[in-house]
XYZ file of C-alpha atoms in Angstrom:
661
model
C 107.251 187.972 151.433
C 104.028 186.768 150.537
C 102.131 184.079 148.416
C 101.154 185.408 145.292
C 98.552 185.683 143.992
C 96.374 186.126 146.974
C 93.236 187.041 144.823
C 92.386 187.048 141.082
C 90.531 190.364 140.959
C 89.728 193.214 142.950
C 87.131 195.737 142.293
C 84.348 197.997 143.831
C 81.227 196.535 144.352
C 79.395 198.961 142.052
C 82.309 198.406 139.210
C 81.923 194.660 139.823
C 78.285 194.788 139.437
C 78.540 196.799 136.152
C 80.715 194.439 134.389
C 79.628 192.138 131.583
C 79.368 188.783 133.170
C 80.717 186.717 130.169
C 83.904 189.334 130.184
C 84.046 188.451 134.182
C 84.127 184.717 133.557
C 86.626 184.755 130.839
C 89.018 187.041 133.233
C 88.468 184.662 136.017
C 89.159 181.494 133.923
C 92.108 183.124 132.333
C 93.568 184.042 135.908
C 92.772 180.934 137.680
C 94.809 178.734 134.786
C 97.602 181.178 134.626
C 97.948 182.246 138.530
C 96.975 179.248 140.415
C 97.803 176.712 137.488
C 94.460 174.676 137.754
C 91.691 173.945 135.508
C 88.406 175.741 135.880
C 85.410 173.555 136.528
C 81.871 173.848 135.036
C 80.601 174.358 138.557
C 83.038 177.298 138.726
C 81.836 179.008 135.712
C 78.320 178.627 136.734
C 79.055 180.100 140.219
C 80.724 183.075 138.671
C 77.767 183.605 136.330
C 74.913 183.207 138.708
C 76.295 183.987 142.260
C 78.565 186.997 142.287
C 75.785 189.451 141.291
C 73.568 188.084 143.920
C 76.065 189.476 146.622
C 77.026 192.889 144.742
C 73.160 193.560 144.256
C 72.693 193.277 148.089
C 75.717 195.566 148.770
C 74.613 198.242 146.413
C 70.866 197.894 147.836
C 72.372 198.990 151.133
C 74.716 201.742 150.110
C 78.068 199.666 150.317
C 78.840 199.988 146.549
C 82.362 201.310 147.319
C 83.119 198.342 149.318
C 86.133 196.305 147.770
C 85.356 192.953 146.460
C 88.361 190.346 146.047
C 87.455 187.333 144.006
C 89.204 183.949 144.465
C 91.030 184.667 147.396
C 93.862 182.397 148.482
C 93.485 180.692 151.780
C 97.388 181.420 151.900
C 98.218 177.800 153.152
C 96.244 175.440 150.753
C 94.984 175.063 147.245
C 91.490 176.111 148.543
C 90.256 179.409 147.534
C 87.448 181.658 149.234
C 84.770 182.919 146.467
C 84.623 186.566 147.500
C 85.830 188.655 150.304
C 84.505 192.070 151.226
C 86.824 194.419 152.372
C 86.048 197.865 154.269
C 86.186 199.095 157.614
C 84.242 198.288 160.739
C 81.738 201.093 161.366
C 82.210 201.658 165.189
C 85.959 202.451 164.746
C 87.270 202.645 161.187
C 89.617 199.387 161.610
C 89.937 196.843 158.972
C 86.735 194.576 158.647
C 86.351 191.688 155.900
C 83.562 189.341 155.307
C 84.289 186.152 153.649
C 81.724 184.745 151.391
C 80.946 181.089 150.125
C 78.520 180.968 147.133
C 76.422 177.790 146.942
C 73.539 177.415 143.848
C 71.859 174.807 146.172
C 67.944 174.710 145.500
C 67.465 171.742 147.971
C 69.478 169.775 150.338
C 69.599 167.121 152.754
C 71.750 167.170 155.895
C 73.090 163.743 157.671
C 72.718 165.367 161.412
C 75.079 162.819 162.642
C 78.057 163.867 160.413
C 76.820 167.501 159.110
C 77.702 166.220 155.641
C 75.449 167.522 153.042
C 73.840 166.123 149.872
C 72.423 168.312 147.107
C 70.165 165.490 145.086
C 69.528 167.979 142.015
C 73.295 168.141 141.360
C 74.155 164.631 142.174
C 76.490 166.043 144.955
C 77.123 163.781 148.200
C 78.914 164.113 151.343
C 79.963 167.356 151.188
C 81.195 169.646 154.128
C 78.656 171.856 155.635
C 78.984 175.312 154.181
C 79.005 177.001 157.383
C 81.924 174.950 158.808
C 83.828 175.397 155.327
C 83.533 179.216 155.474
C 84.555 179.399 159.063
C 87.553 177.005 158.164
C 88.465 179.557 155.585
C 88.087 182.611 158.099
C 90.397 180.946 160.435
C 93.083 180.033 157.616
C 92.974 183.695 156.954
C 93.570 184.580 160.510
C 96.254 182.489 161.435
C 98.356 183.877 158.738
C 97.286 187.625 158.746
C 96.912 188.150 162.140
C 95.677 191.757 161.442
C 92.236 189.811 160.477
C 91.841 188.703 163.903
C 88.547 189.526 165.412
C 87.656 191.734 162.175
C 86.442 188.925 159.861
C 83.014 187.146 159.452
C 81.914 184.577 157.174
C 78.627 184.162 155.099
C 77.086 181.256 153.251
C 75.375 182.734 150.342
C 72.686 180.136 149.454
C 70.771 182.435 146.872
C 68.672 179.917 145.565
C 67.613 177.954 148.729
C 64.201 178.265 150.436
C 63.760 179.206 153.934
C 63.028 175.407 154.873
C 66.546 174.215 153.498
C 68.254 177.115 155.292
C 66.572 175.923 158.532
C 68.047 172.593 158.083
C 71.642 173.991 157.932
C 71.163 175.921 161.358
C 70.905 175.373 165.089
C 69.067 174.002 166.632
C 67.921 171.603 163.866
C 71.777 171.302 162.968
C 74.539 171.855 165.598
C 78.016 173.221 164.040
C 81.218 171.945 165.194
C 81.756 173.239 168.806
C 84.625 175.718 167.615
C 82.677 177.432 165.050
C 81.815 180.882 166.409
C 78.120 181.165 165.499
C 78.282 185.049 166.383
C 80.475 185.357 163.350
C 78.746 183.141 160.897
C 75.601 183.644 158.945
C 73.554 181.908 156.390
C 71.095 183.409 153.831
C 68.704 181.985 151.538
C 66.716 183.373 148.257
C 63.433 184.798 150.071
C 63.138 188.662 149.952
C 63.526 188.530 154.047
C 66.684 186.681 154.024
C 68.203 189.184 151.140
C 67.036 191.917 153.320
C 68.763 190.559 156.713
C 71.875 189.669 154.469
C 72.223 193.519 153.708
C 71.469 194.534 157.214
C 74.356 192.466 158.379
C 76.646 193.701 156.273
C 75.956 197.196 157.078
C 76.537 196.387 160.845
C 80.124 195.053 160.207
C 81.160 196.718 157.120
C 81.715 200.420 156.112
C 83.068 201.383 152.610
C 85.378 204.265 154.011
C 88.977 203.798 153.262
C 88.186 200.421 151.425
C 91.139 200.972 149.225
C 93.761 201.859 151.843
C 92.509 198.533 153.857
C 93.089 196.285 150.711
C 96.677 197.777 150.239
C 97.205 196.865 153.872
C 96.280 193.365 153.132
C 98.322 193.475 150.027
C 101.302 194.368 151.882
C 100.943 192.256 155.136
C 103.367 189.592 155.861
C 101.927 186.123 155.745
C 103.039 184.278 158.909
C 101.345 182.116 161.531
C 99.988 183.737 164.553
C 101.650 183.455 167.981
C 98.575 181.243 168.990
C 99.233 178.757 166.183
C 102.872 178.665 166.705
C 102.568 177.838 170.317
C 99.818 175.196 169.827
C 102.483 173.709 167.231
C 105.323 173.607 169.694
C 102.958 172.194 172.346
C 101.310 169.573 170.446
C 104.805 168.442 168.348
C 106.990 168.661 171.147
C 104.642 166.924 173.495
C 104.411 163.694 171.310
C 108.113 162.634 170.816
C 108.326 159.071 169.657
C 111.910 158.968 170.955
C 114.476 161.373 172.024
C 116.855 162.665 169.883
C 120.555 161.630 170.165
C 123.895 162.287 168.903
C 123.732 163.247 165.461
C 119.855 163.776 165.402
C 120.573 166.420 168.108
C 123.373 167.814 166.307
C 121.380 168.584 163.184
C 118.594 170.190 164.949
C 120.853 172.426 166.741
C 122.633 173.431 163.328
C 119.377 174.352 161.566
C 118.108 176.339 164.423
C 121.261 178.243 164.716
C 121.146 178.748 160.820
C 117.522 179.977 161.001
C 118.259 183.462 162.217
C 120.958 183.934 159.667
C 118.885 183.139 156.872
C 116.664 185.872 156.734
C 118.190 187.526 153.501
C 117.810 185.998 149.981
C 121.587 185.646 149.711
C 122.118 183.961 152.970
C 119.679 181.161 152.235
C 120.871 178.021 153.998
C 119.933 174.576 152.237
C 119.803 171.355 154.436
C 120.189 167.942 152.713
C 119.836 165.248 155.495
C 120.119 161.648 154.160
C 119.279 158.489 156.229
C 118.004 154.818 155.885
C 114.885 153.339 157.433
C 114.579 153.901 160.823
C 117.066 156.685 161.648
C 114.609 159.087 162.944
C 114.111 161.609 159.847
C 110.633 162.156 160.544
C 111.009 162.521 164.282
C 113.966 165.033 163.698
C 111.272 166.789 161.141
C 108.694 167.007 163.994
C 110.951 168.106 166.592
C 112.281 170.954 164.325
C 108.611 171.937 163.546
C 107.977 172.292 167.298
C 111.297 173.920 168.196
C 110.826 176.500 165.537
C 107.477 177.312 166.040
C 108.340 177.514 169.916
C 110.658 180.241 169.042
C 107.854 182.215 166.761
C 109.773 181.307 163.716
C 107.401 180.097 161.066
C 108.229 176.602 159.916
C 105.867 174.228 157.812
C 106.255 170.737 157.279
C 105.619 169.136 153.595
C 105.404 165.664 151.994
C 104.715 164.013 148.869
C 102.204 161.509 150.503
C 98.743 162.091 151.496
C 98.718 159.051 153.706
C 101.655 160.388 155.271
C 100.594 164.023 155.780
C 97.109 163.137 156.895
C 98.511 160.543 159.721
C 100.741 163.466 160.833
C 98.047 165.634 161.247
C 96.082 163.249 163.393
C 99.275 162.137 165.402
C 100.435 165.743 166.459
C 97.179 167.559 166.725
C 95.543 166.479 169.789
C 93.210 169.193 171.044
C 95.293 171.684 168.884
C 93.078 171.687 165.443
C 94.529 174.874 164.389
C 97.810 173.514 163.337
C 96.525 171.261 160.386
C 97.622 174.018 157.980
C 101.363 173.288 158.845
C 100.942 170.035 157.172
C 101.151 170.340 153.451
C 101.980 168.722 150.211
C 105.237 169.414 147.868
C 103.027 171.023 145.155
C 101.214 173.316 147.485
C 104.419 175.400 147.188
C 104.621 176.198 143.717
C 103.208 179.872 144.056
C 105.156 181.068 146.879
C 107.035 184.150 146.490
C 110.978 183.938 147.253
C 111.575 183.325 151.009
C 107.968 183.378 152.072
C 108.361 180.982 154.597
C 111.194 181.001 157.313
C 111.660 177.203 157.284
C 110.302 174.479 155.004
C 110.836 171.052 156.260
C 110.498 168.714 153.333
C 110.195 165.292 154.846
C 110.134 162.045 152.501
C 111.994 164.148 149.871
C 112.948 160.938 148.003
C 109.291 161.458 146.594
C 110.048 164.713 144.835
C 109.109 164.819 141.523
C 110.427 166.729 138.155
C 107.638 169.335 138.337
C 104.360 170.148 140.612
C 102.283 169.702 137.506
C 99.308 167.252 137.436
C 97.731 165.410 134.542
C 94.705 167.514 135.053
C 96.196 170.671 134.003
C 95.883 172.493 130.843
C 98.843 173.001 128.716
C 98.589 176.948 129.247
C 98.688 176.335 133.155
C 101.585 174.094 133.453
C 104.949 175.444 134.873
C 108.308 174.668 133.683
C 109.783 175.472 137.009
C 111.388 172.326 138.716
C 109.769 171.141 141.881
C 113.166 171.369 143.978
C 113.417 174.999 142.685
C 110.041 175.680 143.959
C 110.913 174.394 147.415
C 114.374 175.873 147.712
C 112.993 179.401 146.579
C 109.911 179.269 149.123
C 111.735 179.341 152.228
C 115.071 181.034 153.748
C 115.896 177.872 155.372
C 114.680 174.802 153.246
C 115.177 171.519 154.799
C 115.348 168.108 152.924
C 114.986 164.657 154.709
C 115.210 161.698 152.363
C 116.458 158.223 151.710
C 117.753 157.770 148.254
C 117.092 154.284 148.120
C 113.271 154.963 148.706
C 112.773 156.323 145.140
C 110.161 153.895 144.105
C 108.720 155.696 140.759
C 110.101 156.860 137.522
C 108.906 160.066 138.344
C 110.664 160.471 141.404
C 113.867 162.296 141.533
C 114.830 162.850 145.288
C 118.391 162.348 145.623
C 120.873 164.571 147.468
C 122.843 165.434 144.264
C 119.702 166.295 142.454
C 118.758 168.659 145.473
C 122.300 170.051 145.575
C 122.688 170.612 142.032
C 119.370 172.419 141.792
C 120.715 174.644 144.820
C 123.703 175.458 142.651
C 121.460 176.447 139.994
C 119.838 179.018 142.193
C 123.056 180.533 142.751
C 123.467 179.360 146.456
C 127.089 178.973 147.310
C 128.506 175.480 148.124
C 129.086 176.520 151.817
C 125.231 177.356 152.462
C 124.570 173.994 151.467
C 124.822 171.538 154.341
C 124.726 167.668 153.329
C 124.152 165.529 156.649
C 123.875 161.723 156.899
C 122.356 159.902 159.700
C 123.067 156.463 160.586
C 121.954 155.849 164.123
C 119.169 153.087 164.219
C 116.223 153.744 166.014
C 113.345 151.493 164.567
C 115.648 148.407 164.603
C 117.400 149.239 167.796
C 117.611 145.459 169.034
C 119.040 144.417 165.714
C 120.925 147.304 163.982
C 122.541 144.928 161.461
C 119.209 143.975 159.771
C 119.007 146.716 157.406
C 122.553 146.055 156.215
C 121.585 142.356 155.907
C 118.523 143.279 153.986
C 120.342 145.374 151.559
C 122.721 142.572 150.885
C 119.967 140.114 150.369
C 118.262 142.433 147.717
C 121.611 142.864 145.673
C 122.642 146.554 146.725
C 126.187 145.388 147.073
C 127.675 142.348 148.832
C 126.103 138.929 147.909
C 123.399 137.776 150.169
C 124.644 136.242 153.476
C 123.409 133.859 156.367
C 121.177 135.210 158.998
C 123.241 134.814 162.431
C 121.124 137.073 164.662
C 119.728 135.335 167.724
C 118.278 138.346 169.587
C 115.110 140.107 170.382
C 114.347 140.845 166.516
C 112.623 137.878 164.686
C 113.080 137.466 160.970
C 111.206 134.760 159.752
C 110.317 133.073 156.170
C 107.083 131.600 155.227
C 106.141 128.714 152.834
C 102.694 130.327 151.937
C 101.047 133.656 152.928
C 98.424 131.627 155.287
C 101.519 130.844 157.585
C 102.571 134.439 157.475
C 98.938 135.785 158.209
C 98.285 133.433 161.122
C 101.582 134.463 162.695
C 100.956 138.055 162.539
C 97.339 137.453 163.739
C 98.501 135.996 166.589
C 100.991 138.906 167.235
C 97.996 141.270 167.108
C 96.105 139.092 169.628
C 99.065 139.521 171.885
C 98.744 143.361 171.635
C 101.394 144.048 168.916
C 100.652 146.023 165.561
C 101.076 144.185 162.331
C 100.370 144.560 158.467
C 100.805 142.609 155.296
C 102.226 144.178 152.360
C 103.042 143.117 148.695
C 104.552 144.192 145.634
C 102.730 145.215 142.445
C 102.295 141.787 141.103
C 98.310 141.818 141.324
C 95.818 143.711 139.346
C 93.746 146.422 140.863
C 90.372 148.238 139.551
C 89.662 151.700 139.339
C 86.088 151.648 139.281
C 83.964 150.175 142.529
C 81.233 147.948 141.589
C 80.278 147.372 145.415
C 81.112 148.376 148.846
C 82.718 144.757 149.085
C 86.271 144.611 148.261
C 87.706 142.155 145.812
C 90.237 139.623 146.736
C 92.684 140.835 144.183
C 95.894 139.508 146.025
C 95.436 135.858 145.230
C 97.811 133.149 145.574
C 96.555 129.525 145.620
C 93.544 129.221 147.751
C 94.533 132.254 149.718
C 93.262 135.618 148.792
C 92.872 139.139 150.370
C 91.917 142.630 149.048
C 94.276 145.451 148.435
C 93.834 148.505 150.738
C 90.625 150.565 149.616
C 90.347 153.693 148.096
C 87.455 154.897 150.165
C 86.418 153.874 153.638
C 83.463 151.862 154.795
C 82.833 152.248 158.493
C 80.159 149.681 158.397
C 82.664 147.031 157.441
C 85.500 148.390 159.391
C 87.404 149.261 156.341
C 89.632 152.247 156.277
C 90.467 154.558 153.142
C 93.971 154.132 151.911
C 95.035 157.237 153.683
C 94.333 155.598 157.051
C 95.059 151.827 156.217
C 98.425 152.163 157.980
C 97.018 153.138 161.438
C 93.547 152.065 161.322
C 92.597 148.693 163.359
C 90.680 147.377 160.234
C 93.892 147.719 158.099
C 95.348 144.244 158.739
C 92.427 142.699 156.652
C 93.724 144.362 153.399
C 97.112 143.943 152.044
C 99.267 147.491 151.740
C 101.110 148.690 148.827
C 104.398 150.594 149.109
C 102.580 154.047 148.836
C 100.574 153.196 151.842
C 103.364 151.621 153.661
C 106.283 154.350 153.023
C 106.749 156.049 156.166
C 105.045 154.199 158.712
C 106.338 151.032 160.792
C 104.689 148.585 162.802
C 105.777 145.985 165.478
C 105.439 143.121 162.939
C 105.769 143.428 159.296
C 104.634 140.616 156.590
C 106.070 141.262 152.933
C 104.884 139.138 149.879
C 107.566 139.226 147.209
C 105.846 138.641 143.825
C 107.203 137.501 140.330
C 108.721 141.110 139.656
C 111.676 140.302 141.598
C 113.040 136.576 141.775
C 116.419 134.824 142.684
C 117.811 132.761 139.558
C 121.009 130.713 140.242
C 123.451 133.547 141.475
C 121.625 136.705 140.844
C 118.193 138.656 140.986
C 115.924 139.127 137.932
C 113.572 142.279 137.726
C 110.850 142.016 135.357
C 107.633 144.490 134.657
C 104.959 144.151 137.197
C 101.265 145.552 137.217
C 102.487 149.262 138.003
C 103.811 151.150 134.634
C 105.195 153.409 136.892
C 108.089 151.104 137.686
C 108.732 149.950 134.271
C 111.875 151.117 132.279
C 115.565 151.435 132.459
C 115.420 152.122 136.131
C 113.397 148.923 137.038
C 116.341 147.179 138.428
C 116.683 149.893 140.757
C 113.022 150.832 141.734
C 111.690 147.367 142.400
C 114.192 146.584 145.026
C 113.833 149.777 146.650
C 109.912 148.913 146.922
C 110.971 145.753 148.601
C 113.440 147.476 150.969
C 111.054 149.834 152.007
C 108.271 147.088 152.742
C 110.917 144.966 154.508
C 112.342 147.578 156.979
C 108.834 148.652 158.286
C 108.794 145.993 161.182
C 110.396 146.850 164.537
C 110.342 143.506 166.241
C 109.944 141.292 163.659
C 109.691 140.501 159.579
C 108.142 137.781 158.000
C 109.164 137.366 154.320
C 107.287 135.164 151.808
C 108.052 134.901 147.977
C 105.523 133.420 145.475
C 108.839 132.217 143.563
C 110.034 128.728 144.826
C 113.901 129.438 143.772
C 113.594 132.685 146.146
C 111.807 130.771 149.001
C 114.994 128.280 148.752
C 117.470 131.225 148.880
C 115.904 132.415 152.174
C 116.015 128.619 153.582
C 119.605 128.534 152.462
C 120.562 131.747 154.062
C 119.042 130.190 157.461
C 116.021 132.481 157.916
C 113.996 130.477 160.264
C 110.510 129.279 159.183
C 107.494 130.788 160.653
C 105.545 127.750 161.515
C 107.802 126.722 164.536
C 107.644 130.309 165.781
C 104.117 130.395 165.704
C 103.990 127.195 167.669
C 106.125 128.558 170.134
C 103.691 131.444 170.736
C 100.873 128.859 171.017
C 102.910 127.171 173.825
C 103.910 130.238 175.611
C 100.161 131.406 175.441
C 97.993 128.352 176.045
C 94.670 130.519 175.496
C 95.709 132.078 171.974
C 93.179 131.197 169.540
C 94.157 132.336 165.873
C 90.682 132.823 163.992
C 90.646 133.349 160.407
C 87.999 135.665 158.981
C 85.290 134.152 156.686
C 86.343 134.571 153.207
C 84.271 137.201 151.555
C 82.793 136.908 148.006
C 85.400 137.731 145.347
C 83.499 139.667 142.557
C 83.239 143.099 143.201
C 85.815 145.744 142.623
C 87.333 148.482 144.467
C 88.711 151.875 143.605
C 92.326 152.084 142.592
C 95.006 152.671 145.147
C 97.447 154.068 142.932
C 95.955 157.436 142.401
C 97.509 159.508 145.075
């Protein structure tokens, strides 16, 4: 099975060169919108009009008119596409050969030599990836999933409007590329006649048009799967970084899935696993264990999530020296175009974040798909695995429940005996206080009435009378070597357009105010982006939301409950907050789910604060200890402990939105 489509248009170089330019652009626009289901940018249209012919002209000049040119080739593992892939044979032995082309219409550029990032002043483009490293990444992605291309693939950056001076800025010794980039297989060519001549000579050295059609057919038929090296790297990196060993039910689940993988190689024997578990029951660790084991068995498995922060952190957590495994961590909507059973195993972590479809608000009507996202994911793999907590659904457009996944599997004609529903119950995150989650759910109104807090062990549940008390206690824990974050409900405004690098103090309560987590990082001020807020040392100075906190945990968590969920007499009241995605009939479910997520992030302790006096009174009545004496105890135990509060920055500027991911 293979990912479809692999490319939009394949032609002999001579035929492509002879095509009417506007007809070619129309075909590519239509193909992109229908097959890749994304909108075409003006920059893409300009590239198709002006760049393609600069390559086919070189091919014709050196007698390579019969080389096959594949336009907008998929990288097979992401939404990225390669501008052109030239396919032929190696002149020395007649084996498959290919050249990936990255076209750039840059007439002037600047390079930051410390980061290798590119600025193109005339185009208003800044902080772009170095094009040599970009085309190298594309080559590696193809090689990892089409082993037949290994050592038969080269990369070219076609800067057909750039001067020799600008080309020299991009190449060693002026600019050192990443160490793993093979400079023997990557070339950069500019606009001068000498550069165009050298471009042609390079292509003649590595490509012959002989049997080019046959080689394209081989690529079309080839099965897409990670190479043995990639699977071995995934196995070593993931299995070598277990957070805790799998026990009891977790181990049983892994063993069952591994046993079924070999039985799921035919479409009519697809096995669907739906694994439910509350906070801290080991879902993500189970997912990583599966990813490592299956790749160790040379059975390709891919991880998918609906959270950019979560996937980014997982990449950083497990890759170590194995940068080649980044492509194993994907997003749900990247699997919309996979052919049925293209993957052996697709591990859908945080599946409560599944949505009705993979369409985005940026897609045109003609490019939108009616296929439900759950159907896409089930169809994509022989053994799809869904790990979820149904009480972590936090948006109106999230539909990930065991019942919805089970029903989707039935709609795809999968028999009930092939649909496996499993529940995880063992607590790992709150192992010192397994009863905390039950107490929290009772507090938030999931079943029983709120009940007194009676735990007296190592886990510290505390209440604050104001947010400064909370911050002082958590800052003290950080000084003592623990991790901590403060999160809040959606009860404060955020702004979409940044006016300055300085973050605004939007979460404001009395004379205490702090910024929301930032959309973009600022290294000089030690401010991480929202993707790294949960793990970056500077994250404590901003307030996190549920989108940046979900899936993560710390030693200590502080939670600010706002006006959207308050205690009145004998019941909770939920009202609309600042995030419209929680509004509507499901508000009474979504808002407590949000606070359940936030209040279940602390492994060793949680501090609760509500802006509502009646809610604070409830916590006191339930005998939740105050945070003030706890901080005093810490100071007595550690006489040298000094909690220094940061200076309050100005509050005028605004930041980028935190809810666009």
